[in-house]
């Protein structure tokens, strides 16, 4: 159980679910030309979650000092799992993920795609060791990496199968996947800022330069309010521009995305304690989950 908590198994499960939904609830029902069979798709999911697991492990290794202050009850590295064991697990998961990535890239005859796995793995290491200590850059990088776990399905499924006849359709599918990746980026970026405000005490003692440490908790909270409001407006624009004639889809987004974001906006305006920001962070994770779950609408609502 300690190992599962170390690799953040719930987050990995969400990655796997989203990738499966993209293929089986979106691409296949629409008849998109894809490059991976069920074995290939399973390997892509395994590669993604192995590299993500490695990233979670190295992040915990370098977060021992901050976690000792911010969340001592959930400290794993150096407590229930030794640092040496954690490092070994980091290497093993990375080797599995990058190795599978090498095989898959050659399997779809796009050997250059292998560089994606290497870059993602390297960025997760650099994020944990350096970037997360820098103002906003770490937040942006980790949010990009979250969005890449979605885009990578489009890269491996759609791009190798593009030809002159299906080019416009394949790119249309890819654009929708990109929109979901953009949504994931925005929500995760908000969550990163909320977590930085929540963890300000431990981060300050560790010498980190997060947004709330740099400009103060109150100003950082104001930034979070503005960004949440902008995100809310962008999602409302998407609903009006794209989903306006799909009553069930519009209702779903209003209930499960817009309403929680309004709640988050109100809670952020009122937020004062560590507990408040923890609630905001968890609610944003739920918004992300329901946003990704909306992929089911393509199969069961929009197609009918």
mmCIF file of C-alpha atoms in Angstrom:
data_model
loop_
_atom_site.group_PDB
_atom_site.id
_atom_site.type_symbol
_atom_site.label_atom_id
_atom_site.label_comp_id
_atom_site.label_asym_id
_atom_site.label_seq_id
_atom_site.Cartn_x
_atom_site.Cartn_y
_atom_site.Cartn_z
ATOM 1 C CA UNK A 1 0.000 0.000 0.000
ATOM 2 C CA UNK A 2 2.918 2.352 0.703
ATOM 3 C CA UNK A 3 4.241 1.738 -2.813
ATOM 4 C CA UNK A 4 0.814 2.501 -4.309
ATOM 5 C CA UNK A 5 0.646 5.744 -2.356
ATOM 6 C CA UNK A 6 4.196 6.614 -3.394
ATOM 7 C CA UNK A 7 3.375 6.334 -7.112
ATOM 8 C CA UNK A 8 0.012 8.141 -6.611
ATOM 9 C CA UNK A 9 -2.067 5.235 -7.899
ATOM 10 C CA UNK A 10 -5.281 7.254 -8.063
ATOM 11 C CA UNK A 11 -3.677 9.794 -10.407
ATOM 12 C CA UNK A 12 -2.248 6.991 -12.538
ATOM 13 C CA UNK A 13 -5.672 5.367 -12.706
ATOM 14 C CA UNK A 14 -7.122 8.647 -13.990
ATOM 15 C CA UNK A 15 -4.446 8.836 -16.714
ATOM 16 C CA UNK A 16 -5.269 5.295 -17.826
ATOM 17 C CA UNK A 17 -9.017 6.007 -17.782
ATOM 18 C CA UNK A 18 -8.659 9.178 -19.861
ATOM 19 C CA UNK A 19 -6.495 7.454 -22.461
ATOM 20 C CA UNK A 20 -8.991 4.593 -22.724
ATOM 21 C CA UNK A 21 -11.885 7.048 -23.080
ATOM 22 C CA UNK A 22 -10.116 8.913 -25.885
ATOM 23 C CA UNK A 23 -9.718 5.709 -27.867
ATOM 24 C CA UNK A 24 -12.892 3.761 -27.078
ATOM 25 C CA UNK A 25 -15.407 6.513 -26.297
ATOM 26 C CA UNK A 26 -14.252 9.042 -28.890
ATOM 27 C CA UNK A 27 -11.957 7.866 -31.703
ATOM 28 C CA UNK A 28 -13.379 4.404 -32.400
ATOM 29 C CA UNK A 29 -17.107 5.298 -32.305
ATOM 30 C CA UNK A 30 -16.442 8.075 -34.826
ATOM 31 C CA UNK A 31 -14.549 5.696 -37.106
ATOM 32 C CA UNK A 32 -11.206 7.462 -36.872
ATOM 33 C CA UNK A 33 -8.274 5.675 -38.494
ATOM 34 C CA UNK A 34 -6.081 4.619 -35.603
ATOM 35 C CA UNK A 35 -2.677 2.995 -35.432
ATOM 36 C CA UNK A 36 -2.811 0.921 -32.245
ATOM 37 C CA UNK A 37 -4.716 -2.276 -31.513
ATOM 38 C CA UNK A 38 -5.733 -3.189 -27.954
ATOM 39 C CA UNK A 39 -2.230 -4.515 -27.156
ATOM 40 C CA UNK A 40 -0.579 -1.376 -28.519
ATOM 41 C CA UNK A 41 -2.981 0.853 -26.596
ATOM 42 C CA UNK A 42 -2.334 -1.122 -23.407
ATOM 43 C CA UNK A 43 1.407 -0.640 -23.901
ATOM 44 C CA UNK A 44 0.961 3.115 -24.447
ATOM 45 C CA UNK A 45 -1.007 3.347 -21.192
ATOM 46 C CA UNK A 46 1.617 1.268 -19.373
ATOM 47 C CA UNK A 47 4.455 3.440 -20.699
ATOM 48 C CA UNK A 48 2.649 6.627 -19.697
ATOM 49 C CA UNK A 49 1.797 5.532 -16.165
ATOM 50 C CA UNK A 50 5.284 4.077 -15.576
ATOM 51 C CA UNK A 51 6.946 7.385 -16.486
ATOM 52 C CA UNK A 52 4.345 9.281 -14.433
ATOM 53 C CA UNK A 53 4.967 6.919 -11.494
ATOM 54 C CA UNK A 54 8.707 7.563 -11.776
ATOM 55 C CA UNK A 55 8.005 11.291 -11.767
ATOM 56 C CA UNK A 56 5.896 10.969 -8.611
ATOM 57 C CA UNK A 57 8.653 8.996 -6.896
ATOM 58 C CA UNK A 58 11.470 11.457 -7.689
ATOM 59 C CA UNK A 59 9.174 14.291 -6.660
ATOM 60 C CA UNK A 60 8.623 12.672 -3.255
ATOM 61 C CA UNK A 61 12.349 12.071 -2.832
ATOM 62 C CA UNK A 62 13.110 15.770 -3.278
ATOM 63 C CA UNK A 63 10.029 16.834 -1.313
ATOM 64 C CA UNK A 64 10.982 15.150 1.960
ATOM 65 C CA UNK A 65 11.896 18.454 3.628
ATOM 66 C CA UNK A 66 8.707 20.265 2.565
ATOM 67 C CA UNK A 67 6.456 17.249 3.197
ATOM 68 C CA UNK A 68 7.875 16.946 6.720
ATOM 69 C CA UNK A 69 6.247 20.334 7.424
ATOM 70 C CA UNK A 70 3.265 20.334 5.057
ATOM 71 C CA UNK A 71 2.007 16.757 5.427
ATOM 72 C CA UNK A 72 4.051 14.773 7.982
ATOM 73 C CA UNK A 73 1.350 12.111 8.357
ATOM 74 C CA UNK A 74 1.658 11.066 4.688
ATOM 75 C CA UNK A 75 5.462 11.103 4.490
ATOM 76 C CA UNK A 76 6.633 7.917 2.732
ATOM 77 C CA UNK A 77 10.249 8.328 1.536
ATOM 78 C CA UNK A 78 12.585 7.968 4.497
ATOM 79 C CA UNK A 79 9.752 6.689 6.645
ATOM 80 C CA UNK A 80 8.103 3.526 5.293
ATOM 81 C CA UNK A 81 10.221 3.317 2.103
ATOM 82 C CA UNK A 82 13.940 4.095 2.167
ATOM 83 C CA UNK A 83 15.408 6.730 -0.138
ATOM 84 C CA UNK A 84 17.621 4.100 -1.795
ATOM 85 C CA UNK A 85 14.615 1.875 -2.563
ATOM 86 C CA UNK A 86 12.724 4.894 -3.901
ATOM 87 C CA UNK A 87 15.612 5.762 -6.236
ATOM 88 C CA UNK A 88 15.752 2.174 -7.498
ATOM 89 C CA UNK A 89 12.011 2.220 -8.165
ATOM 90 C CA UNK A 90 12.407 5.558 -9.985
ATOM 91 C CA UNK A 91 15.013 4.014 -12.303
ATOM 92 C CA UNK A 92 12.994 0.820 -12.870
ATOM 93 C CA UNK A 93 9.755 2.624 -13.750
ATOM 94 C CA UNK A 94 11.612 4.991 -16.077
ATOM 95 C CA UNK A 95 13.376 2.131 -17.857
ATOM 96 C CA UNK A 96 10.084 0.289 -18.382
ATOM 97 C CA UNK A 97 8.262 3.403 -19.619
ATOM 98 C CA UNK A 98 10.992 4.643 -21.951
ATOM 99 C CA UNK A 99 11.688 1.098 -23.193
ATOM 100 C CA UNK A 100 8.032 0.544 -24.112
ATOM 101 C CA UNK A 101 8.022 4.005 -25.721
ATOM 102 C CA UNK A 102 10.950 2.957 -27.931
ATOM 103 C CA UNK A 103 9.106 -0.199 -29.011
ATOM 104 C CA UNK A 104 5.818 1.621 -29.730
ATOM 105 C CA UNK A 105 7.516 4.370 -31.737
ATOM 106 C CA UNK A 106 9.079 1.807 -34.027
ATOM 107 C CA UNK A 107 5.848 -0.201 -34.111
ATOM 108 C CA UNK A 108 3.987 2.734 -35.705
ATOM 109 C CA UNK A 109 6.997 3.499 -37.936
ATOM 110 C CA UNK A 110 7.602 6.844 -36.263
ATOM 111 C CA UNK A 111 10.915 6.392 -34.478
ATOM 112 C CA UNK A 112 11.106 10.134 -33.746
ATOM 113 C CA UNK A 113 8.137 9.725 -31.366
ATOM 114 C CA UNK A 114 10.530 7.961 -28.985
ATOM 115 C CA UNK A 115 11.990 11.357 -28.088
ATOM 116 C CA UNK A 116 8.650 12.263 -26.441
ATOM 117 C CA UNK A 117 9.138 9.636 -23.742
ATOM 118 C CA UNK A 118 12.737 10.708 -23.134
ATOM 119 C CA UNK A 119 11.786 14.401 -22.943
ATOM 120 C CA UNK A 120 8.843 13.753 -20.592
ATOM 121 C CA UNK A 121 10.981 11.568 -18.331
ATOM 122 C CA UNK A 122 13.785 14.143 -18.271
ATOM 123 C CA UNK A 123 11.394 17.039 -17.604
ATOM 124 C CA UNK A 124 9.818 15.213 -14.659
ATOM 125 C CA UNK A 125 13.292 14.789 -13.156
ATOM 126 C CA UNK A 126 14.288 18.418 -13.798
ATOM 127 C CA UNK A 127 10.938 19.565 -12.395
ATOM 128 C CA UNK A 128 11.442 17.633 -9.149
ATOM 129 C CA UNK A 129 15.076 18.673 -8.700
ATOM 130 C CA UNK A 130 14.948 22.295 -9.834
ATOM 131 C CA UNK A 131 11.971 23.712 -11.744
ATOM 132 C CA UNK A 132 9.399 23.335 -8.958
ATOM 133 C CA UNK A 133 11.503 25.726 -6.885
ATOM 134 C CA UNK A 134 11.265 28.477 -9.514
ATOM 135 C CA UNK A 135 8.526 31.077 -9.867
ATOM 136 C CA UNK A 136 5.630 29.685 -11.994
ATOM 137 C CA UNK A 137 7.932 27.804 -14.407
ATOM 138 C CA UNK A 138 7.512 24.557 -12.495
ATOM 139 C CA UNK A 139 3.721 25.029 -12.370
ATOM 140 C CA UNK A 140 3.610 25.588 -16.133
ATOM 141 C CA UNK A 141 5.908 22.650 -16.944
ATOM 142 C CA UNK A 142 4.025 20.109 -14.812
ATOM 143 C CA UNK A 143 0.713 21.308 -16.277
ATOM 144 C CA UNK A 144 2.109 20.854 -19.791
ATOM 145 C CA UNK A 145 3.207 17.332 -18.873
ATOM 146 C CA UNK A 146 -0.299 16.547 -17.585
ATOM 147 C CA UNK A 147 -1.758 17.726 -20.902
ATOM 148 C CA UNK A 148 0.819 15.659 -22.805
ATOM 149 C CA UNK A 149 -0.573 12.473 -21.231
ATOM 150 C CA UNK A 150 -3.731 13.260 -23.238
ATOM 151 C CA UNK A 151 -2.143 14.552 -26.456
ATOM 152 C CA UNK A 152 0.144 11.530 -26.694
ATOM 153 C CA UNK A 153 -2.873 9.335 -27.518
ATOM 154 C CA UNK A 154 -3.661 11.536 -30.520
ATOM 155 C CA UNK A 155 -0.014 11.524 -31.564
ATOM 156 C CA UNK A 156 0.247 7.729 -31.568
ATOM 157 C CA UNK A 157 -3.278 6.931 -32.756
ATOM 158 C CA UNK A 158 -3.952 9.596 -35.404
ATOM 159 C CA UNK A 159 -0.738 11.024 -36.827
ATOM 160 C CA UNK A 160 0.775 7.760 -38.186
ATOM 161 C CA UNK A 161 -2.507 7.043 -40.033
ATOM 162 C CA UNK A 162 -2.838 10.415 -41.777
ATOM 163 C CA UNK A 163 -3.041 10.424 -45.573
ATOM 164 C CA UNK A 164 -4.335 12.832 -48.228
ATOM 165 C CA UNK A 165 -7.861 11.394 -48.065
ATOM 166 C CA UNK A 166 -8.377 11.552 -44.292
ATOM 167 C CA UNK A 167 -6.092 14.439 -43.362
ATOM 168 C CA UNK A 168 -8.813 16.973 -42.517
ATOM 169 C CA UNK A 169 -10.835 14.447 -40.484
ATOM 170 C CA UNK A 170 -7.811 13.152 -38.564
ATOM 171 C CA UNK A 171 -6.751 16.694 -37.725
ATOM 172 C CA UNK A 172 -10.316 17.461 -36.589
ATOM 173 C CA UNK A 173 -10.129 14.533 -34.136
ATOM 174 C CA UNK A 174 -6.702 15.726 -33.003
ATOM 175 C CA UNK A 175 -8.059 19.244 -32.433
ATOM 176 C CA UNK A 176 -10.736 17.910 -30.057
ATOM 177 C CA UNK A 177 -8.105 15.908 -28.148
ATOM 178 C CA UNK A 178 -5.998 19.076 -27.993
ATOM 179 C CA UNK A 179 -8.979 20.961 -26.513
ATOM 180 C CA UNK A 180 -9.211 18.378 -23.719
ATOM 181 C CA UNK A 181 -5.464 18.674 -23.161
ATOM 182 C CA UNK A 182 -5.841 22.459 -22.932
ATOM 183 C CA UNK A 183 -8.637 22.001 -20.382
ATOM 184 C CA UNK A 184 -6.382 19.678 -18.356
ATOM 185 C CA UNK A 185 -3.569 22.252 -18.514
ATOM 186 C CA UNK A 186 -5.789 25.078 -17.231
ATOM 187 C CA UNK A 187 -7.336 23.087 -14.370
ATOM 188 C CA UNK A 188 -4.009 21.608 -13.299
ATOM 189 C CA UNK A 189 -2.357 25.044 -13.385
ATOM 190 C CA UNK A 190 -5.053 26.391 -11.043
ATOM 191 C CA UNK A 191 -4.531 23.387 -8.786
ATOM 192 C CA UNK A 192 -0.759 23.929 -8.715
ATOM 193 C CA UNK A 193 -1.210 27.494 -7.499
ATOM 194 C CA UNK A 194 -3.774 26.402 -4.886
ATOM 195 C CA UNK A 195 -1.350 23.714 -3.634
ATOM 196 C CA UNK A 196 1.502 26.239 -3.491
ATOM 197 C CA UNK A 197 -0.623 28.513 -1.291
ATOM 198 C CA UNK A 198 -1.594 25.522 0.853
ATOM 199 C CA UNK A 199 2.043 24.431 1.236
ATOM 200 C CA UNK A 200 3.586 27.893 1.695
ATOM 201 C CA UNK A 201 5.055 27.144 5.142
ATOM 202 C CA UNK A 202 7.006 24.035 4.179
ATOM 203 C CA UNK A 203 8.045 25.493 0.811
ATOM 204 C CA UNK A 204 9.392 28.623 2.518
ATOM 205 C CA UNK A 205 11.502 26.570 4.910
ATOM 206 C CA UNK A 206 12.861 24.569 1.962
ATOM 207 C CA UNK A 207 13.962 27.766 0.208
ATOM 208 C CA UNK A 208 11.528 27.467 -2.689
ATOM 209 C CA UNK A 209 10.381 30.475 -4.731
ATOM 210 C CA UNK A 210 6.732 29.692 -5.430
ATOM 211 C CA UNK A 211 4.167 32.349 -6.352
ATOM 212 C CA UNK A 212 2.768 32.877 -2.807
ATOM 213 C CA UNK A 213 6.306 33.074 -1.385
ATOM 214 C CA UNK A 214 7.364 35.560 -4.072
ATOM 215 C CA UNK A 215 4.372 37.932 -3.981
ATOM 216 C CA UNK A 216 2.643 36.960 -0.736
ATOM 217 C CA UNK A 217 -0.306 34.719 0.072
ATOM 218 C CA UNK A 218 -2.979 37.394 -0.482
ATOM 219 C CA UNK A 219 -1.683 38.494 -3.879
ATOM 220 C CA UNK A 220 -1.288 34.860 -4.948
ATOM 221 C CA UNK A 221 -4.867 34.256 -3.882
ATOM 222 C CA UNK A 222 -5.958 37.200 -6.058
ATOM 223 C CA UNK A 223 -4.075 35.688 -9.012
ATOM 224 C CA UNK A 224 -5.877 32.400 -8.399
ATOM 225 C CA UNK A 225 -9.236 34.209 -8.356
ATOM 226 C CA UNK A 226 -8.513 35.969 -11.672
ATOM 227 C CA UNK A 227 -7.244 32.786 -13.367
ATOM 228 C CA UNK A 228 -10.234 30.780 -12.134
ATOM 229 C CA UNK A 229 -12.577 33.467 -13.496
ATOM 230 C CA UNK A 230 -10.785 33.453 -16.878
ATOM 231 C CA UNK A 231 -10.971 29.641 -17.018
ATOM 232 C CA UNK A 232 -14.678 29.802 -16.237
ATOM 233 C CA UNK A 233 -15.254 32.321 -19.039
ATOM 234 C CA UNK A 234 -13.311 30.205 -21.546
ATOM 235 C CA UNK A 235 -15.348 27.107 -20.689
ATOM 236 C CA UNK A 236 -18.601 29.060 -20.991
ATOM 237 C CA UNK A 237 -17.458 30.332 -24.395
ATOM 238 C CA UNK A 238 -16.721 26.734 -25.455
ATOM 239 C CA UNK A 239 -20.187 25.622 -24.336
ATOM 240 C CA UNK A 240 -21.868 28.461 -26.263
ATOM 241 C CA UNK A 241 -19.679 28.104 -29.362
ATOM 242 C CA UNK A 242 -19.452 24.306 -29.682
ATOM 243 C CA UNK A 243 -22.115 22.570 -27.576
ATOM 244 C CA UNK A 244 -25.008 25.033 -27.855
ATOM 245 C CA UNK A 245 -27.322 22.608 -29.725
ATOM 246 C CA UNK A 246 -26.569 19.566 -27.529
ATOM 247 C CA UNK A 247 -28.884 19.921 -24.513
ATOM 248 C CA UNK A 248 -27.504 16.942 -22.585
ATOM 249 C CA UNK A 249 -23.900 18.015 -23.182
ATOM 250 C CA UNK A 250 -24.630 21.599 -22.171
ATOM 251 C CA UNK A 251 -26.420 20.392 -19.022
ATOM 252 C CA UNK A 252 -23.522 18.091 -18.153
ATOM 253 C CA UNK A 253 -20.933 20.864 -18.491
ATOM 254 C CA UNK A 254 -23.046 23.345 -16.528
ATOM 255 C CA UNK A 255 -23.629 20.895 -13.658
ATOM 256 C CA UNK A 256 -20.271 19.132 -13.439
ATOM 257 C CA UNK A 257 -17.806 21.763 -14.714
ATOM 258 C CA UNK A 258 -19.248 25.277 -14.523
ATOM 259 C CA UNK A 259 -21.055 24.920 -11.162
ATOM 260 C CA UNK A 260 -18.007 23.466 -9.344
ATOM 261 C CA UNK A 261 -15.794 26.209 -10.835
ATOM 262 C CA UNK A 262 -18.203 28.859 -9.536
ATOM 263 C CA UNK A 263 -18.050 27.134 -6.146
ATOM 264 C CA UNK A 264 -14.230 27.139 -6.341
ATOM 265 C CA UNK A 265 -14.257 30.830 -7.259
ATOM 266 C CA UNK A 266 -16.405 31.647 -4.214
ATOM 267 C CA UNK A 267 -14.274 29.474 -1.910
ATOM 268 C CA UNK A 268 -11.087 31.098 -3.224
ATOM 269 C CA UNK A 269 -12.472 34.566 -2.507
ATOM 270 C CA UNK A 270 -13.273 33.430 1.053
ATOM 271 C CA UNK A 271 -10.163 31.236 1.557
ATOM 272 C CA UNK A 272 -8.011 31.918 4.602
ATOM 273 C CA UNK A 273 -6.713 28.604 5.968
ATOM 274 C CA UNK A 274 -4.661 25.655 4.746
ATOM 275 C CA UNK A 275 -7.829 23.550 4.938
ATOM 276 C CA UNK A 276 -9.614 25.942 2.541
ATOM 277 C CA UNK A 277 -6.926 25.561 -0.121
ATOM 278 C CA UNK A 278 -6.866 21.798 0.351
ATOM 279 C CA UNK A 279 -10.599 21.760 -0.399
ATOM 280 C CA UNK A 280 -10.068 23.957 -3.484
ATOM 281 C CA UNK A 281 -7.309 21.632 -4.723
ATOM 282 C CA UNK A 282 -9.458 18.506 -4.276
ATOM 283 C CA UNK A 283 -12.463 20.142 -5.943
ATOM 284 C CA UNK A 284 -10.298 21.090 -8.934
ATOM 285 C CA UNK A 285 -9.244 17.448 -9.175
ATOM 286 C CA UNK A 286 -12.944 16.501 -9.331
ATOM 287 C CA UNK A 287 -13.511 19.107 -12.070
ATOM 288 C CA UNK A 288 -10.654 17.527 -14.021
ATOM 289 C CA UNK A 289 -12.188 14.066 -13.566
ATOM 290 C CA UNK A 290 -15.661 15.105 -14.705
ATOM 291 C CA UNK A 291 -14.185 17.067 -17.586
ATOM 292 C CA UNK A 292 -12.392 13.984 -18.870
ATOM 293 C CA UNK A 293 -15.476 11.836 -18.235
ATOM 294 C CA UNK A 294 -17.390 14.051 -20.677
ATOM 295 C CA UNK A 295 -15.639 12.103 -23.454
ATOM 296 C CA UNK A 296 -18.429 9.567 -22.945
ATOM 297 C CA UNK A 297 -20.874 12.118 -24.335
ATOM 298 C CA UNK A 298 -19.434 11.665 -27.819
ATOM 299 C CA UNK A 299 -20.425 8.019 -27.905
ATOM 300 C CA UNK A 300 -23.732 8.067 -26.069
ATOM 301 C CA UNK A 301 -25.133 11.539 -26.787
ATOM 302 C CA UNK A 302 -23.595 13.327 -29.740
ATOM 303 C CA UNK A 303 -23.606 10.300 -32.032
ATOM 304 C CA UNK A 304 -27.270 9.491 -31.328
#
